[in-house]
mmCIF file of C-alpha atoms in Angstrom:
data_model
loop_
_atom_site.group_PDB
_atom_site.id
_atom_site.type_symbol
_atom_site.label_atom_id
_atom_site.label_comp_id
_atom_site.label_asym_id
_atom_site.label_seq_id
_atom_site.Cartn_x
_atom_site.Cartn_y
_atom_site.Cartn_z
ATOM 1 C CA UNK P 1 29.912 -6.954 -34.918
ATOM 2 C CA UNK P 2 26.774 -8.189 -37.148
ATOM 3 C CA UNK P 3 23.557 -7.567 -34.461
ATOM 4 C CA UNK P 4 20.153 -8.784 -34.883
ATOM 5 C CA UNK P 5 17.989 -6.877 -32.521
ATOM 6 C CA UNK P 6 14.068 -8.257 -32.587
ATOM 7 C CA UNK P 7 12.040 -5.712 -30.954
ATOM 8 C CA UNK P 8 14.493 -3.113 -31.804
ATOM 9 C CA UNK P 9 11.975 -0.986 -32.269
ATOM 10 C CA UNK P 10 11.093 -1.448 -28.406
ATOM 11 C CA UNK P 11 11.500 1.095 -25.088
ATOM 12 C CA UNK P 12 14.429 -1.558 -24.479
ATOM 13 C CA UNK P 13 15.677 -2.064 -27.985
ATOM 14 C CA UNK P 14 15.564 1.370 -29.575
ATOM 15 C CA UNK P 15 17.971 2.447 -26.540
ATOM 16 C CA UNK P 16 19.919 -0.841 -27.125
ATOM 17 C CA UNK P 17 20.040 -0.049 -30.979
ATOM 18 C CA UNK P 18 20.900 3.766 -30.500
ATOM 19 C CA UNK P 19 24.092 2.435 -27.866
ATOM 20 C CA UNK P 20 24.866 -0.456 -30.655
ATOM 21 C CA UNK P 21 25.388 2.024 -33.710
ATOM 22 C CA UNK P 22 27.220 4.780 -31.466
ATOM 23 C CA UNK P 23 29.676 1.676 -30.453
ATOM 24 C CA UNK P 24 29.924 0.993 -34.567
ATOM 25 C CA UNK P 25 28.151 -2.509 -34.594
ATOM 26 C CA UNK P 26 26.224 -3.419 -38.067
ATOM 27 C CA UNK P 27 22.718 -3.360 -36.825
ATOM 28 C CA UNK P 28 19.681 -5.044 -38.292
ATOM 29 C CA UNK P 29 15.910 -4.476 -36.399
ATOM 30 C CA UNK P 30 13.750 -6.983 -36.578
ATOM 31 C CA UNK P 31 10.290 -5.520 -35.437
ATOM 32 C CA UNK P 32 6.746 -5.473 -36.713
ATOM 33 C CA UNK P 33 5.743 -2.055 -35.131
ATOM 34 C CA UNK P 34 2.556 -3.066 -33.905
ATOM 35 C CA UNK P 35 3.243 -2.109 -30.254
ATOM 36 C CA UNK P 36 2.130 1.903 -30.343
ATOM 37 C CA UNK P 37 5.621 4.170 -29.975
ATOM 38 C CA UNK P 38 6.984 2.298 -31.986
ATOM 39 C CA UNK P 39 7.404 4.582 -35.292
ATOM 40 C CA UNK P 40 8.391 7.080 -32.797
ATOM 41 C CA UNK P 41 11.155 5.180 -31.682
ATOM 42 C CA UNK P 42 12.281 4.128 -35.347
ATOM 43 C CA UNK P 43 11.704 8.378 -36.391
ATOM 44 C CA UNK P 44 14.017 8.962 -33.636
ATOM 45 C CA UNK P 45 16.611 6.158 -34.510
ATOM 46 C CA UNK P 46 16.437 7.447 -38.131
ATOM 47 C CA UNK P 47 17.222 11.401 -36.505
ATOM 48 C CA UNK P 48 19.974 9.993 -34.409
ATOM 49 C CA UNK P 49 22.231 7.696 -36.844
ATOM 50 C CA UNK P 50 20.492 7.769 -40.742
ATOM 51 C CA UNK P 51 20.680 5.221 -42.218
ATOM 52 C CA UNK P 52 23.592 3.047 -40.544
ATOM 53 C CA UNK P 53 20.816 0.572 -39.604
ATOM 54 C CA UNK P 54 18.562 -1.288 -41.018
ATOM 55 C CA UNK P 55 15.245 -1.739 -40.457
ATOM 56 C CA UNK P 56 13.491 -5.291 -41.331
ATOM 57 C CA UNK P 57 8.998 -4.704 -40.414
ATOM 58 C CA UNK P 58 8.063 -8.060 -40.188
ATOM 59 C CA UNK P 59 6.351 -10.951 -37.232
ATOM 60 C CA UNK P 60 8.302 -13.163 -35.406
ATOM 61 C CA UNK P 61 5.998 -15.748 -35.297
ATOM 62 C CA UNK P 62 7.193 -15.806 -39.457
ATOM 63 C CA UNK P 63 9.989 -18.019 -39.680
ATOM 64 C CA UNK P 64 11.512 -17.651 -43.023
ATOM 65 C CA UNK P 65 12.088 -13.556 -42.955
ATOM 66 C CA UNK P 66 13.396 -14.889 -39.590
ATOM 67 C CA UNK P 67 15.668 -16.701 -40.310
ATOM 68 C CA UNK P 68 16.910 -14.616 -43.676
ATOM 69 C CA UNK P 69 17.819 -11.703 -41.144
ATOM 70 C CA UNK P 70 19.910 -13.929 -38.434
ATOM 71 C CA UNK P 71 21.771 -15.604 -41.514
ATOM 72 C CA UNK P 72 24.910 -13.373 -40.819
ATOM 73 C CA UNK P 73 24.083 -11.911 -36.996
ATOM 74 C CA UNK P 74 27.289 -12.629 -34.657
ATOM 75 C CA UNK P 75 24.931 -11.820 -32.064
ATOM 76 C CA UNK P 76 21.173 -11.760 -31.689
ATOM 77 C CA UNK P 77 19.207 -9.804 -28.818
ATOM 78 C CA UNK P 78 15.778 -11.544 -28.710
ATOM 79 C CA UNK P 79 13.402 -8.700 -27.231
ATOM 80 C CA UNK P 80 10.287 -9.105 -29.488
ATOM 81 C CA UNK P 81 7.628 -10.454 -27.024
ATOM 82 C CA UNK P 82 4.099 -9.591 -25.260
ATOM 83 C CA UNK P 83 4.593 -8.090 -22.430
ATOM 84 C CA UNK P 84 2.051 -7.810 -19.976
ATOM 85 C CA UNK P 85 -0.131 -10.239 -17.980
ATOM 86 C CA UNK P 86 -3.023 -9.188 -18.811
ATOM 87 C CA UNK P 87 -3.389 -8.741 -22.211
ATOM 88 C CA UNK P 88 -2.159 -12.602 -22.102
ATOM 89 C CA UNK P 89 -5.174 -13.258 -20.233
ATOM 90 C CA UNK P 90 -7.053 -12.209 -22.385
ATOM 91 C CA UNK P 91 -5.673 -13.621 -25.599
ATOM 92 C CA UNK P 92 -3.421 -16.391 -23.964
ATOM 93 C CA UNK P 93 -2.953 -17.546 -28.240
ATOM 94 C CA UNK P 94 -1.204 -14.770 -29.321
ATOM 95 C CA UNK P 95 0.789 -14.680 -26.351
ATOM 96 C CA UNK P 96 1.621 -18.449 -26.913
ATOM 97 C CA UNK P 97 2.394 -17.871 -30.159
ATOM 98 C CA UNK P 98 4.663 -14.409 -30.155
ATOM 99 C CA UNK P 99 6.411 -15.240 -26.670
ATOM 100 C CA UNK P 100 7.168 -19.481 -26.706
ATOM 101 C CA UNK P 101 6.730 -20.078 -30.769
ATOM 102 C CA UNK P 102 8.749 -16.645 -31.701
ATOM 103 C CA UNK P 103 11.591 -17.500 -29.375
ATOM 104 C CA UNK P 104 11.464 -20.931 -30.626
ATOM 105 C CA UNK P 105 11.666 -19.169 -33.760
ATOM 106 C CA UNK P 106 14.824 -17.086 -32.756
ATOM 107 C CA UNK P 107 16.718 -20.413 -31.583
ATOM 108 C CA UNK P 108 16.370 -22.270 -34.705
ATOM 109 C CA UNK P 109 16.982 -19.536 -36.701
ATOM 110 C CA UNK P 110 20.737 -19.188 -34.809
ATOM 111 C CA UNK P 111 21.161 -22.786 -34.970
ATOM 112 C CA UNK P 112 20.393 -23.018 -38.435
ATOM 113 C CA UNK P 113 22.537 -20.442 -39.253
ATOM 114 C CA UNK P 114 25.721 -22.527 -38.724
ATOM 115 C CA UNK P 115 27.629 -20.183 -36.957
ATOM 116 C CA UNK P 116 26.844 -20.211 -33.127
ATOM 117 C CA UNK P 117 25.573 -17.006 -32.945
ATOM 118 C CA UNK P 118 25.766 -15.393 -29.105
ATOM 119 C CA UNK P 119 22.081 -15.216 -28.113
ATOM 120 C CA UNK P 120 20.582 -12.710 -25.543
ATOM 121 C CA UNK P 121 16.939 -13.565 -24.301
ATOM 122 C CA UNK P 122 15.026 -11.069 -22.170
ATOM 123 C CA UNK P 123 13.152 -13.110 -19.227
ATOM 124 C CA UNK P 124 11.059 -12.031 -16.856
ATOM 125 C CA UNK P 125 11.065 -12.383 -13.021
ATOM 126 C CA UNK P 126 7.347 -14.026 -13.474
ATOM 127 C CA UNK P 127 8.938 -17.300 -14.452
ATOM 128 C CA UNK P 128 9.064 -17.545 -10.609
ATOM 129 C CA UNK P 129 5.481 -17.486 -10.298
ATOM 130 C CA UNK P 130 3.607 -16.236 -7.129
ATOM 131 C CA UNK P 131 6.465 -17.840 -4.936
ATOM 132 C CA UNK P 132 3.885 -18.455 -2.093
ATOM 133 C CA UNK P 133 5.744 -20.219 0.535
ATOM 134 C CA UNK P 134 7.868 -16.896 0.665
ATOM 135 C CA UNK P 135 6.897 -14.757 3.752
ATOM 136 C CA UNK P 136 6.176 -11.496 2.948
ATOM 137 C CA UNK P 137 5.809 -8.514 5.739
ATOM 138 C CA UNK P 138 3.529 -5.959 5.062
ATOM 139 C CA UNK P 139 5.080 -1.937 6.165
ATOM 140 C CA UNK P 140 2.925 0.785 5.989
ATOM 141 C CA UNK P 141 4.001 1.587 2.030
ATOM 142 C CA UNK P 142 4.693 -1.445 0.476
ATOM 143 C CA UNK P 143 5.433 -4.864 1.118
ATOM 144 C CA UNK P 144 8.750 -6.505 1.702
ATOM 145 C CA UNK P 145 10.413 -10.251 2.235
ATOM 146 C CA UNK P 146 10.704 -11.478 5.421
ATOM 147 C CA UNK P 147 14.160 -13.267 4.810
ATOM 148 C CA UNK P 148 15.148 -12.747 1.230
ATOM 149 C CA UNK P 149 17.582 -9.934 2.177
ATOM 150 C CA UNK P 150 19.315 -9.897 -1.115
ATOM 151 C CA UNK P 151 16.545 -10.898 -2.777
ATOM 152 C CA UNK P 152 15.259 -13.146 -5.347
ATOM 153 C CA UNK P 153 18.041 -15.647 -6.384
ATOM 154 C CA UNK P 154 17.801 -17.483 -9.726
ATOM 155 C CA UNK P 155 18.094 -20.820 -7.737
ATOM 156 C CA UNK P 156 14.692 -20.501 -7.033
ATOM 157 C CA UNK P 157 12.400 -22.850 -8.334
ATOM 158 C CA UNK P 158 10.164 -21.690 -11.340
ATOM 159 C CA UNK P 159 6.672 -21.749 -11.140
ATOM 160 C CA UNK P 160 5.102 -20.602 -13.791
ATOM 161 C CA UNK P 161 1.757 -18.829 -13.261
ATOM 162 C CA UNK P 162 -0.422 -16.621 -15.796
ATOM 163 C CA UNK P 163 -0.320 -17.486 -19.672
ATOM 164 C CA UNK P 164 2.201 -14.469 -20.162
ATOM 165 C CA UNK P 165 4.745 -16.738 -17.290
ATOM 166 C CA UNK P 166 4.272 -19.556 -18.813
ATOM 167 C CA UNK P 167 5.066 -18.711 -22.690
ATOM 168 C CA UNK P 168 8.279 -16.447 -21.206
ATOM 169 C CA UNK P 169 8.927 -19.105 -19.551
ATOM 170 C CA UNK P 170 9.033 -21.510 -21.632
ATOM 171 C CA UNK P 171 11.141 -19.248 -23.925
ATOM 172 C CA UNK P 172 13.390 -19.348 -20.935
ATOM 173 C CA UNK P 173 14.113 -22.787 -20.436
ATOM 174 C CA UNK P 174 14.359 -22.924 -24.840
ATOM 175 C CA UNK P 175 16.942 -20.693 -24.894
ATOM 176 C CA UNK P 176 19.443 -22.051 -21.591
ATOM 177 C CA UNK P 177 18.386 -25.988 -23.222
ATOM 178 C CA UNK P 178 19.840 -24.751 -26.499
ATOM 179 C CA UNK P 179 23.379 -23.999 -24.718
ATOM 180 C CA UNK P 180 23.074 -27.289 -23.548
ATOM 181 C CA UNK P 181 21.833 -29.157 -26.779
ATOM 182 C CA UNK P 182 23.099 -27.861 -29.313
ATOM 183 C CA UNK P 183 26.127 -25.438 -28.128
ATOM 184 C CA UNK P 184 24.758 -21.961 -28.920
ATOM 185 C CA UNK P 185 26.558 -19.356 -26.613
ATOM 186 C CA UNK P 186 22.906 -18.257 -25.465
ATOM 187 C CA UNK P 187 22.255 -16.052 -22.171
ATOM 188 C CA UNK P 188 18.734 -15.548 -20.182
ATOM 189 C CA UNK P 189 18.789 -12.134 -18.437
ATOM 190 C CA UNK P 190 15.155 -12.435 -15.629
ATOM 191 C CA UNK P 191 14.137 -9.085 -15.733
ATOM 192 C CA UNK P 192 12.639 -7.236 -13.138
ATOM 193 C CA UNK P 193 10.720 -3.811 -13.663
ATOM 194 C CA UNK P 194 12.910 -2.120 -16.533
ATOM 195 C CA UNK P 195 12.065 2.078 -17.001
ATOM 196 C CA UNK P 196 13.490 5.195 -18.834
ATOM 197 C CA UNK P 197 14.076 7.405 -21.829
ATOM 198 C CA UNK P 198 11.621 6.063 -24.665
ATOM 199 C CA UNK P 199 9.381 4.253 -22.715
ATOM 200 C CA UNK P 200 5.788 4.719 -23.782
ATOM 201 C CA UNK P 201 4.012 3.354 -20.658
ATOM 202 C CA UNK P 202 0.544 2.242 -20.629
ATOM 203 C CA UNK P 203 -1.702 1.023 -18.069
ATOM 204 C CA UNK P 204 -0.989 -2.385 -18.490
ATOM 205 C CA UNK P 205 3.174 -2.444 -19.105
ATOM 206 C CA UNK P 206 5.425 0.093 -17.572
ATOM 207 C CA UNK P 207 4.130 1.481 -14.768
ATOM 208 C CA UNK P 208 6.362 4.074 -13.644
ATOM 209 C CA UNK P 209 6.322 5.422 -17.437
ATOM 210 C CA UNK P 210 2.634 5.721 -16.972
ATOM 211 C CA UNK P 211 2.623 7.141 -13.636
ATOM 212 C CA UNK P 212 5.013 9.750 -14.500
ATOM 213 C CA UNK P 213 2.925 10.376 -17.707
ATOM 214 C CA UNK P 214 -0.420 10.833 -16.125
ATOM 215 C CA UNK P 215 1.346 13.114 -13.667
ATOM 216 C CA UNK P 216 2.879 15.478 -16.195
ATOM 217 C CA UNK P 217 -1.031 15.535 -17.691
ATOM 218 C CA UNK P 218 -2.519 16.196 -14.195
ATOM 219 C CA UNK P 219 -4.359 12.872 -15.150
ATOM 220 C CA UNK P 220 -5.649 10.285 -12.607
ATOM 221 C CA UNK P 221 -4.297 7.032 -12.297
ATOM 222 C CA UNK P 222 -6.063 3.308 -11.536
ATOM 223 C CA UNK P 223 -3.626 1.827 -8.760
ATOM 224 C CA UNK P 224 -4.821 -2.181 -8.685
ATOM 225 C CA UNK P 225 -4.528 -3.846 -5.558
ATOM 226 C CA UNK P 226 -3.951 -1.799 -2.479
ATOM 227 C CA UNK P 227 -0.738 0.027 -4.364
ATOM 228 C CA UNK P 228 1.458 -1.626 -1.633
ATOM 229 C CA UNK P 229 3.396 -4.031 -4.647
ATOM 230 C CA UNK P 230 6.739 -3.399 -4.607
ATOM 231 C CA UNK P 231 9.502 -4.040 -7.273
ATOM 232 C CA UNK P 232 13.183 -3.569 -7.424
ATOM 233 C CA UNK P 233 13.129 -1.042 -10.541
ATOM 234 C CA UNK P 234 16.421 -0.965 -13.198
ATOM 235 C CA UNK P 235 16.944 2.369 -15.670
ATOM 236 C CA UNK P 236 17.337 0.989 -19.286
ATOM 237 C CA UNK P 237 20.897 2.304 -19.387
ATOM 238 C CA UNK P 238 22.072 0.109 -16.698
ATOM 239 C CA UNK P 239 19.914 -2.901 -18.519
ATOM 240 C CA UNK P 240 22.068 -2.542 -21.358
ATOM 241 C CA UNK P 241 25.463 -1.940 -19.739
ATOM 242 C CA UNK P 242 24.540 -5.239 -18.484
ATOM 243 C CA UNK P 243 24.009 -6.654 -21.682
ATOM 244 C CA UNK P 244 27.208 -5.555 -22.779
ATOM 245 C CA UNK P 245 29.316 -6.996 -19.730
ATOM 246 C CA UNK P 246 27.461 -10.550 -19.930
ATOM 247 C CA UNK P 247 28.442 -10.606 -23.749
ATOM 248 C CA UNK P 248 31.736 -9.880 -23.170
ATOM 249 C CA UNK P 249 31.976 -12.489 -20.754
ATOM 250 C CA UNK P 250 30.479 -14.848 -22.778
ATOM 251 C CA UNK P 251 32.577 -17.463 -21.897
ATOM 252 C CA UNK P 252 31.517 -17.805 -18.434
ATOM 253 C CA UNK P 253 27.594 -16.534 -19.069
ATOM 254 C CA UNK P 254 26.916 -18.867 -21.942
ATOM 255 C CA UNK P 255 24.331 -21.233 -20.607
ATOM 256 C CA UNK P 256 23.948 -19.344 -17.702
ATOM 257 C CA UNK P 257 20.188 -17.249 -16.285
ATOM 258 C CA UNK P 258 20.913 -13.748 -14.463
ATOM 259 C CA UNK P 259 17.995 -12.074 -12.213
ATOM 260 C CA UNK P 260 18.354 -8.547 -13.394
ATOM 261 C CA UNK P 261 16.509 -5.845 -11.359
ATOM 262 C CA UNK P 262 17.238 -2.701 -9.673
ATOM 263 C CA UNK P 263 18.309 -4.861 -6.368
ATOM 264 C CA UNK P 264 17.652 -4.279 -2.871
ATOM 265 C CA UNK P 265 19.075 -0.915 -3.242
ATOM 266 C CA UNK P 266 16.257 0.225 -5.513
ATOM 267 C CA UNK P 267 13.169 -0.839 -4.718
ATOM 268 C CA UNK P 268 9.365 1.061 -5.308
ATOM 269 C CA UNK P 269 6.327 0.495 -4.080
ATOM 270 C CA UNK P 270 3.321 2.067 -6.177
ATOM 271 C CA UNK P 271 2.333 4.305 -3.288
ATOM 272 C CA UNK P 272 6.151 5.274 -2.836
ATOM 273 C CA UNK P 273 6.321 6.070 -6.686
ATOM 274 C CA UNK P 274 2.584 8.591 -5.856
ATOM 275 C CA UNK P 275 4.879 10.544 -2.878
ATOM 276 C CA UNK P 276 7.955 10.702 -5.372
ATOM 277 C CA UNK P 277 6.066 12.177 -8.040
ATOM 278 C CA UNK P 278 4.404 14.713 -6.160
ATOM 279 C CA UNK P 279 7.753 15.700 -4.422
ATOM 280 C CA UNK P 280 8.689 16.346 -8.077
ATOM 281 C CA UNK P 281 5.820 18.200 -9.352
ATOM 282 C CA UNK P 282 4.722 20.035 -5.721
ATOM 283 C CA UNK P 283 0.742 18.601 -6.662
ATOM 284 C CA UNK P 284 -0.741 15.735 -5.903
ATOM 285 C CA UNK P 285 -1.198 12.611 -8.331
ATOM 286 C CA UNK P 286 -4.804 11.499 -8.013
ATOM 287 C CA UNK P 287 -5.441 7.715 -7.974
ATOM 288 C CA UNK P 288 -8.232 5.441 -7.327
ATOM 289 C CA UNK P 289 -7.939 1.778 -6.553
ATOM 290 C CA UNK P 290 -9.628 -1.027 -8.354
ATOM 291 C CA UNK P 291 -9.417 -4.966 -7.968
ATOM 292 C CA UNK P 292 -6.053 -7.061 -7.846
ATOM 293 C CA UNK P 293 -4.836 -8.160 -11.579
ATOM 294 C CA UNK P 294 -4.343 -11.876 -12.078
ATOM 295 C CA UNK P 295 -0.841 -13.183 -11.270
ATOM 296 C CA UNK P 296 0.357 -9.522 -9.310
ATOM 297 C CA UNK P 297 3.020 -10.427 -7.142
ATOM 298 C CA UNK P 298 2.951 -8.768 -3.881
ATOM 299 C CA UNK P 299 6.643 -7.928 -3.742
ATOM 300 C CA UNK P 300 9.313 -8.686 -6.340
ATOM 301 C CA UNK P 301 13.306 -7.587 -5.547
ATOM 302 C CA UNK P 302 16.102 -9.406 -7.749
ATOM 303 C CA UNK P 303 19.133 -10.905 -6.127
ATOM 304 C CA UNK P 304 21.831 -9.386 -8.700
ATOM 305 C CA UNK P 305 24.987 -10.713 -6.966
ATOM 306 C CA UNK P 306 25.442 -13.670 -9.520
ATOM 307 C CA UNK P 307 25.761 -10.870 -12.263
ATOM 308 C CA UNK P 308 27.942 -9.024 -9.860
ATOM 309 C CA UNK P 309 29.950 -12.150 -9.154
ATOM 310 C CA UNK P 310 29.829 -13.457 -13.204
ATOM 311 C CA UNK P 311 30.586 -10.309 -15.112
ATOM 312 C CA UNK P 312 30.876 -7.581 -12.606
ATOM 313 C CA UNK P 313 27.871 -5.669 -13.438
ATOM 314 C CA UNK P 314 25.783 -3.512 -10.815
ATOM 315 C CA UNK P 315 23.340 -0.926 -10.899
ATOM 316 C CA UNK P 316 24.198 2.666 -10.990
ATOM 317 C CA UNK P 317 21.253 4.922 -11.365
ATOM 318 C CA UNK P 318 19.554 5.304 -8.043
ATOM 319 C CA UNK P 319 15.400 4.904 -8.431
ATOM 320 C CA UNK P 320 15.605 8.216 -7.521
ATOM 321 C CA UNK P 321 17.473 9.637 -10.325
ATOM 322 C CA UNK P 322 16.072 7.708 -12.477
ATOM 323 C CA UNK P 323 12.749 8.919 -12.413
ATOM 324 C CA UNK P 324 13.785 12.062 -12.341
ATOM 325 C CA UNK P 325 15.881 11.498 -15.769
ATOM 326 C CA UNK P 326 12.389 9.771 -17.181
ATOM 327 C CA UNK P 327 10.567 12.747 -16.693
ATOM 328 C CA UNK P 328 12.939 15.043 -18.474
ATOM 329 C CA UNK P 329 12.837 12.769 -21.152
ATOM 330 C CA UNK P 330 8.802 12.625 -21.206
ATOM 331 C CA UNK P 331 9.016 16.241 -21.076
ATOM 332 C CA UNK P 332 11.938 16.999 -23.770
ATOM 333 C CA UNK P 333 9.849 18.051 -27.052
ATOM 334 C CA UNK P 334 11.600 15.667 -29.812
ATOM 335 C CA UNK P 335 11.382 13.083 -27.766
ATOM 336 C CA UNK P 336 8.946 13.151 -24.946
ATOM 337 C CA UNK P 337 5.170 13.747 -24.181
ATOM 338 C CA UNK P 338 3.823 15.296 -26.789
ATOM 339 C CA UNK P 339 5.054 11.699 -28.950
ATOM 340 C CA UNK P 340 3.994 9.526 -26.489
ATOM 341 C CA UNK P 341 0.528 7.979 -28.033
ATOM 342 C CA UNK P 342 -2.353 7.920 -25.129
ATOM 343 C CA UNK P 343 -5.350 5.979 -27.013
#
């Protein structure tokens, strides 16, 4: 099949692209490689599969190249975004205009195309905002819900909270009104904390990248808060398995918003991700701890039983094998630490 992939140049796309041209799709990358890894990503791409992709540098907030490069996509997996909450703090315009206006973008772009392209939008779990009136228990590493066994389910009311929430948000409820609208076959996937191979983790966006990182550098890290946050955690390869499954299912996941996390099962506090790290290593990662960041939830964990129920997708990779896998990869010369950029 014809696939657009925007942010293809991503942690998340560049492993969706290098699965996509192994399984013999036509792949086009929409990206403008301003996020830092990103030539790495597209140098390792290139080593992988040549040239049977196709590589398009250019902003989603630009409509026109847009919509030139989703002419003739069968399916289009809408990735581009800013990704962390504080950067959109900071510069809640850009954020507006590269998470709400560029998935705007994306939907007009498939519905001008004329063909009902399959849409695929990567959500967040911080469309449910600080979910307040949810009673949280604190344990001696990390927090946990008092009743939410399961946890999160997408019937949960949205609340959105920080600029970044609110422009994925609003992306969110674009992309399921277009299924309603207008017909497009379009699927939100609420993703929880997503890690592995080719993620270049920074302080701000992919923790357990940077963690791991820092580690392998016998560098300190900056643990806001008390480190007690927890999140259900997901390795990219069962992201993307899940992308597959909804998409084949398409006829019962059109329309439809999945919570997509690591699950009960697989769940890390920051503290818990220190002790598994040194277990690994046999030294101790040194940390410090600094104020709370705006809109940090104490405890995320994704129900994922509609998915389970919808397309029959569950997670595989344990949190502990995943982060073992991660560091091999950060480690692995073509591929790992010496490429990832740290300035």
């Amino acid at each position: 099949m014809k696939a657009l992939v925007t942010g293809g140049a991503g942690f998340i796309g560049s492993n969706l692209v290098h699965r996509l041209v192994q399984e013999g799709h036509d792949v086009v990358v929409y990206d403008d490689l301003s996020r830092q890894g990103t030539d790495k990503n597209c140098e390792w791409l290139r080593s992988e599969h040549g040239e049977r992709w196709t590589m398009i540098q250019a902003d989603i907030r630009d409509f026109e190249p847009l919509r030139r490069a989703a002419a003739d996509a069968e399916i289009i997996y809408h990735l581009a975004s800013q990704v962390a909450v504080t950067t959109s703090v900071h510069d809640p315009r850009h954020d507006f205009e590269v998470n709400a206006l560029g998935t705007f973008n994306v939907l007009e772009a498939a519905r001008l195309s004329g063909h009902r392209p399959i849409v695929l939008y990567s959500s967040t779990n911080k469309v449910y905002g600080g979910m307040e009136d949810v009673v949280v228990v604190e344990g001696q590493t990390g927090y946990a819900y008092q009743d939410y066994v399961h946890g999160i389910p997408e019937t949960y009311p949205l609340d959105f909270h920080s600029p970044y929430g609110c422009s994925k948000g609003a992306g969110d409820q674009y992309v399921r009104d277009d299924a309603r609208i207008y017909g497009l076959p379009t699927v939100v996937f609420r993703q929880s904390c997503i890690y592995g191979p080719r993620q270049f983790g920074i302080e701000d966006q992919g923790w357990v990248a940077w963690f791991a990182i820092r580690a392998i550098l016998g560098l300190p890290v900056t643990i806001f808060g008390d480190g007690k946050q927890v999140r259900d955690v997901l390795c990219v390869g069962d992201l993307i398995e899940a992308y597959s499954l909804a998409i084949d299912r398409i006829s019962e996941t059109a329309g439809q918003a999945y919570n997509i996390g690591g699950g009960p099962q697989n769940t890390l506090s920051l503290l818990e991700l220190v002790d598994l790290l040194d277990q690994h290593f046999g030294y101790r990662l040194e940390y410090a701890f600094d104020d709370w960041r705006p809109g940090d939830q104490l405890v995320y964990v994704s129900d994922v039983r509609k998915a389970k129920a919808d397309f029959g997708w569950v997670p595989r990779v344990t949190a502990v094998e995943g982060v073992a896998e991660l560091i091999v990869d950060l480690r692995f010369p073509n591929g790992g630490i010496s490429q990832v950029p740290l300035d």
